[in-house]
The first five atom37 places (N, CA, C, CB, O) and aatype in JSON, in Angstrom:
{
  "aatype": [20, 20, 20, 20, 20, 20, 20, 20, 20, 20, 20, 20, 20, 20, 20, 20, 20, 20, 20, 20, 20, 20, 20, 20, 20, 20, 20, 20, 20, 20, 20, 20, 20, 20, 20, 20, 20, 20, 20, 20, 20, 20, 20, 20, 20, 20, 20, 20, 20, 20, 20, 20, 20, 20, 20, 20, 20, 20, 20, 20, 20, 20, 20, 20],
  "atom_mask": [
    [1, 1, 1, 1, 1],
    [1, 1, 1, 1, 1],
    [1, 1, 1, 1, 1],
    [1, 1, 1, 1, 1],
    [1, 1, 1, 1, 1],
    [1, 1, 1, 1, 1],
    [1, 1, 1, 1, 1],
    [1, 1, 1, 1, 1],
    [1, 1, 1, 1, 1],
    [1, 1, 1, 1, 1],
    [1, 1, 1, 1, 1],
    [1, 1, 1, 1, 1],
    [1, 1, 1, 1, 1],
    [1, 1, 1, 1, 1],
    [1, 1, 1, 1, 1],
    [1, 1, 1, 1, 1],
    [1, 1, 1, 1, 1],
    [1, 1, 1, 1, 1],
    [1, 1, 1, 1, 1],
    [1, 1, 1, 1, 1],
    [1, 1, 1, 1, 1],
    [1, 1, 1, 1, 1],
    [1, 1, 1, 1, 1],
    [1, 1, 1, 1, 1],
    [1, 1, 1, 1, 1],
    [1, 1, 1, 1, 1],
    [1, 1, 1, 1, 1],
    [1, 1, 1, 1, 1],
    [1, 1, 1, 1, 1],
    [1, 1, 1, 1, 1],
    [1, 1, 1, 1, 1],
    [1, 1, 1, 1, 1],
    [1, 1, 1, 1, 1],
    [1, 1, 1, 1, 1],
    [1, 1, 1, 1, 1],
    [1, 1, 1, 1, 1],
    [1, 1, 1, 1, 1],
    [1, 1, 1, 1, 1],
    [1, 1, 1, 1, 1],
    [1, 1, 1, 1, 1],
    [1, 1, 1, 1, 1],
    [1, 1, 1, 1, 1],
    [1, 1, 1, 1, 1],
    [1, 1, 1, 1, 1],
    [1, 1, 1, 1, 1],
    [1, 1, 1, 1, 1],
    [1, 1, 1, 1, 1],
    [1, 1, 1, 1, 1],
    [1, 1, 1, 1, 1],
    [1, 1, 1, 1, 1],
    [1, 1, 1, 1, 1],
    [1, 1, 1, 1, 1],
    [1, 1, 1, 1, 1],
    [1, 1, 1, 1, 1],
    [1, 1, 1, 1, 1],
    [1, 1, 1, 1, 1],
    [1, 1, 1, 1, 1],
    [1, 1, 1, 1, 1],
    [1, 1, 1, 1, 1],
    [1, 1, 1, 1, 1],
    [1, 1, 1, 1, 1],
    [1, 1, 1, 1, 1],
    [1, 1, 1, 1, 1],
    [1, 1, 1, 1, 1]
  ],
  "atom_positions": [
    [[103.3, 88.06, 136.95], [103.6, 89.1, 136.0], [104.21, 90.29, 136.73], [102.35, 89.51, 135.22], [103.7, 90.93, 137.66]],
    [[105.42, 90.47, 136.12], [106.14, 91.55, 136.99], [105.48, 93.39, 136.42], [108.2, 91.26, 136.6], [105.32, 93.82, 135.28]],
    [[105.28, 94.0, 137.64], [104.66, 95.21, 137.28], [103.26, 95.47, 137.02], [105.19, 95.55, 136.32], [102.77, 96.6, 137.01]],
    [[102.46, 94.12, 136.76], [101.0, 94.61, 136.47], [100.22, 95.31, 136.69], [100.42, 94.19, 136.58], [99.42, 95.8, 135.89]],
    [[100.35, 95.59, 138.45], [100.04, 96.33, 139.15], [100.31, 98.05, 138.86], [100.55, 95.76, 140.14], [99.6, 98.86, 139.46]],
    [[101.07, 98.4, 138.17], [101.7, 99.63, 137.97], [101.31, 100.02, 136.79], [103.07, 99.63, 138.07], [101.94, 99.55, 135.84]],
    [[100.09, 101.07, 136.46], [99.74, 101.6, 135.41], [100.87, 102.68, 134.61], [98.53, 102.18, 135.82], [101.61, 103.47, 135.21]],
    [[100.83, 102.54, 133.52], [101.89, 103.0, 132.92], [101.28, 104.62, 132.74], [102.3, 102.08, 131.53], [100.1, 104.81, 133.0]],
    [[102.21, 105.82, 132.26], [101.74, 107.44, 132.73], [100.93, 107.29, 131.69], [102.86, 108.95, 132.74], [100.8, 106.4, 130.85]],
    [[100.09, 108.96, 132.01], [99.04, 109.04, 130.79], [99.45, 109.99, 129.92], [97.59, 109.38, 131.16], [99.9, 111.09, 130.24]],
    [[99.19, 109.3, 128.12], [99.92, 110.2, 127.86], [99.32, 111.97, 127.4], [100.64, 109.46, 126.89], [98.11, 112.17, 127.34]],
    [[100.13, 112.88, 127.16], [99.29, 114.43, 127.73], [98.42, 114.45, 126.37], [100.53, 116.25, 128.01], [97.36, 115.08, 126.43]],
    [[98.86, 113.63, 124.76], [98.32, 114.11, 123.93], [96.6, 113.58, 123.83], [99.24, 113.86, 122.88], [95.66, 114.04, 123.18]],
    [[96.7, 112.39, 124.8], [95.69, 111.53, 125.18], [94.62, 112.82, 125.71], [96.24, 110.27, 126.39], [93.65, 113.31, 125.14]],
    [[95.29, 113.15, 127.11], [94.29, 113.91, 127.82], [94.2, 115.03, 127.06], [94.58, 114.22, 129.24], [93.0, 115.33, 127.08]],
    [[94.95, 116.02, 126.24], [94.31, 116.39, 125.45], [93.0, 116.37, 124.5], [94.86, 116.38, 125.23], [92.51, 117.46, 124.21]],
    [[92.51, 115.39, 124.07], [91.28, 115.16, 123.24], [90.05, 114.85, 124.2], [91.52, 113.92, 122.17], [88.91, 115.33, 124.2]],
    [[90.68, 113.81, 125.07], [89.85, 113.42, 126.55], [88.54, 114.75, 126.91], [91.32, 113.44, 128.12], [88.96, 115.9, 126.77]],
    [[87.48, 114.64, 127.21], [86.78, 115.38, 127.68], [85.65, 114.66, 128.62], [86.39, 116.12, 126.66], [85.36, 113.48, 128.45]],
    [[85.15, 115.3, 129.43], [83.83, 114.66, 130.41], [83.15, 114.45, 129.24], [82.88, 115.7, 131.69], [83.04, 115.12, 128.21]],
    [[82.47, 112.75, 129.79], [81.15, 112.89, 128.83], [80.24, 113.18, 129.43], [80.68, 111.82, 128.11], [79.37, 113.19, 128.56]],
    [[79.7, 113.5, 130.48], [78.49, 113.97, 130.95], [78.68, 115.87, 130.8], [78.26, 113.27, 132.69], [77.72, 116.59, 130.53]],
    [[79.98, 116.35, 131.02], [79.53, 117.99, 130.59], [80.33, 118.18, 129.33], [80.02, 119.35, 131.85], [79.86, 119.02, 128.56]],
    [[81.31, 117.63, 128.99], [81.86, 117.72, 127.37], [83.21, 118.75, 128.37], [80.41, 118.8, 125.64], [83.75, 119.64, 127.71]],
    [[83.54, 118.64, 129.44], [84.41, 119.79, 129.6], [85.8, 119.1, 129.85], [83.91, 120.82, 130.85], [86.09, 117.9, 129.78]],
    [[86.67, 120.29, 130.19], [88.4, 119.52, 130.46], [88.1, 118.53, 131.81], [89.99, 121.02, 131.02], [87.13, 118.59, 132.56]],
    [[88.96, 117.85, 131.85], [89.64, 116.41, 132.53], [90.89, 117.04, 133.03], [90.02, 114.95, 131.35], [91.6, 117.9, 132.51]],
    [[90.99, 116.4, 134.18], [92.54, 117.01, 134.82], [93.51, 115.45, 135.54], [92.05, 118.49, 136.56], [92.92, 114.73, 136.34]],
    [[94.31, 115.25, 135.31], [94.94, 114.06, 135.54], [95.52, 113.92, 136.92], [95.94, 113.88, 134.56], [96.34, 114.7, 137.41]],
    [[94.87, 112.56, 137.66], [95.59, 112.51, 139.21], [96.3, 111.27, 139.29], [94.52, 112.54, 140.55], [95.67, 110.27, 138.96]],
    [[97.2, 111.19, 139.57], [98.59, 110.52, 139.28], [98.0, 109.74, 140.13], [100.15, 111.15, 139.53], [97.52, 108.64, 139.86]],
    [[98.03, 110.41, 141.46], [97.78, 109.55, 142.95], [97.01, 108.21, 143.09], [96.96, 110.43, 143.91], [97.2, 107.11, 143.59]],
    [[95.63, 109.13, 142.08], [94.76, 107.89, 142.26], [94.41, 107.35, 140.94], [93.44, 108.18, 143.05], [93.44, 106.6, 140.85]],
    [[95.25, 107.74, 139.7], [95.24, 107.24, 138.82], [94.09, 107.06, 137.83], [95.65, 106.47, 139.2], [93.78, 106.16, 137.05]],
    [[93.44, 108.55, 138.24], [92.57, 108.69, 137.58], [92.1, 110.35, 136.85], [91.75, 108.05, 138.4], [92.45, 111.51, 137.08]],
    [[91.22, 109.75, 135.95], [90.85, 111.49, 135.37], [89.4, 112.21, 136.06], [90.5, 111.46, 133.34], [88.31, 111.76, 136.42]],
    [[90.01, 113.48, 136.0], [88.98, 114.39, 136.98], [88.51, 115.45, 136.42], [89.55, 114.94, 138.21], [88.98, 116.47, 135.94]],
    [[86.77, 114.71, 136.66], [85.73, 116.19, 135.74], [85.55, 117.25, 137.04], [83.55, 115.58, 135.0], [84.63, 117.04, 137.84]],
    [[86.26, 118.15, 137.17], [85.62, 119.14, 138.39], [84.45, 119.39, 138.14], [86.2, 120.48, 138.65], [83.56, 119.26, 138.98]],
    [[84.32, 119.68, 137.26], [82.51, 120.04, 136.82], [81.21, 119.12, 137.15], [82.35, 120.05, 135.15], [80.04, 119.39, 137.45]],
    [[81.98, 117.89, 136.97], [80.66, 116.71, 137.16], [80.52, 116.06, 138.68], [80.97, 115.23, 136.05], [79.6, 115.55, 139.32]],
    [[81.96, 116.37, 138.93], [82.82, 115.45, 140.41], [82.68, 114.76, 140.25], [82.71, 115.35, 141.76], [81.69, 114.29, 140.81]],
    [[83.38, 113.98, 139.44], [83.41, 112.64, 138.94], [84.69, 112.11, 138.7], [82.7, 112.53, 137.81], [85.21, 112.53, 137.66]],
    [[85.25, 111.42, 139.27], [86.56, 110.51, 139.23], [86.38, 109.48, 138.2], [86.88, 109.75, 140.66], [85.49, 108.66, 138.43]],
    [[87.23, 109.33, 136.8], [86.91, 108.26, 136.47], [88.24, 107.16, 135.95], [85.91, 108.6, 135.53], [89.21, 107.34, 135.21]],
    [[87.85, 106.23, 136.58], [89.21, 104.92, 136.77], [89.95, 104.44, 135.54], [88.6, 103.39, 137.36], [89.36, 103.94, 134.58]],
    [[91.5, 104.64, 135.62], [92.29, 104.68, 134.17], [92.63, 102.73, 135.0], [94.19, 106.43, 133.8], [92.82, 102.41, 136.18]],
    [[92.56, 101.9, 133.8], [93.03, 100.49, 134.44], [93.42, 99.81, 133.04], [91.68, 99.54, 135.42], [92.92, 99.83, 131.91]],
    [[94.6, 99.15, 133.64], [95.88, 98.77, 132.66], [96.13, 99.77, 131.58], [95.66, 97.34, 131.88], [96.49, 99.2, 130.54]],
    [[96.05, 101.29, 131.45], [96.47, 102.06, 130.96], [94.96, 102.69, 129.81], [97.87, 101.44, 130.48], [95.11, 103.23, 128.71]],
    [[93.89, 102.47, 130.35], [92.64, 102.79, 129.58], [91.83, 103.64, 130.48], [91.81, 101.5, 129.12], [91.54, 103.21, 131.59]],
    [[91.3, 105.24, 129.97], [90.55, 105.51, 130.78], [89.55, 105.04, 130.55], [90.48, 106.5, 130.99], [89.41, 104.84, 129.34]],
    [[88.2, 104.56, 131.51], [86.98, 104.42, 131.1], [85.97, 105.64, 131.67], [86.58, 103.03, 131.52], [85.67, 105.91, 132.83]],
    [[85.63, 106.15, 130.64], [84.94, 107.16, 130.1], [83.31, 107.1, 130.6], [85.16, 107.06, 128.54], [82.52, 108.0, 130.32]],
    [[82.89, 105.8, 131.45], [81.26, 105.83, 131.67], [81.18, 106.22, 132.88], [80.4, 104.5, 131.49], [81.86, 105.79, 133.82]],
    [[80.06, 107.33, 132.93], [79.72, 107.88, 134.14], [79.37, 107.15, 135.06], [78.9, 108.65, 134.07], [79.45, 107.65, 136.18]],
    [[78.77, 105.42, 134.93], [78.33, 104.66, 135.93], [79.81, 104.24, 136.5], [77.29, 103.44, 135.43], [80.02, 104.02, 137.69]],
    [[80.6, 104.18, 135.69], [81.62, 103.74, 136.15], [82.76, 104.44, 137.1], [82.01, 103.38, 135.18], [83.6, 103.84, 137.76]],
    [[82.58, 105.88, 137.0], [83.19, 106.91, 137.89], [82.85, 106.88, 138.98], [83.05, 108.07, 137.61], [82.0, 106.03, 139.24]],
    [[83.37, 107.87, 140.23], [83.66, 107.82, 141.16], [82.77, 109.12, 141.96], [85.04, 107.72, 141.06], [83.11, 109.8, 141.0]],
    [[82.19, 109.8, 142.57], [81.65, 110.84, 142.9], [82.62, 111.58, 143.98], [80.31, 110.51, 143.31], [82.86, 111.12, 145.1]],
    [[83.07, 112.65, 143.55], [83.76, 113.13, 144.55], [83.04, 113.78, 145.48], [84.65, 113.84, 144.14], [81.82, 113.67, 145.37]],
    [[83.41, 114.37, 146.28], [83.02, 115.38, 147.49], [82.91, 116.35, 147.06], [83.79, 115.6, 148.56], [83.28, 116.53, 145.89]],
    [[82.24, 117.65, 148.0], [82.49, 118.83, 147.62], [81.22, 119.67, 146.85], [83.67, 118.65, 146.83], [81.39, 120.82, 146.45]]
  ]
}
């Protein structure tokens, strides 16, 4: 399958409504790693084949 690998952009009206579910706060979008970011929670959480998933077990813990 050509491209699978390549998540398609997110779109802004999306991250608009988008909020942390563990603090209810804004999400900030990282291209890089293709994922959405609760600064509040430090929590990375993984967008795959073009879906964010929204569960805190499933996020990422940042640093900091």
């Amino acid at each position: 399958m050509s491209g699978a690998d390549i998540s398609p952009s997110l779109d802004p009206r999306l991250l608009s409504v988008l909020v942390c579910p563990v603090t209810k706060g804004p999400l900030t979008y990282d291209a890089t790693t293709n994922e959405l970011i609760s600064a509040q929670a430090k929590l990375a959480f993984p967008i795959r084949d073009g879906i964010p998933i929204m569960l805190p077990e499933e996020a990422r813990h940042l640093e900091g």
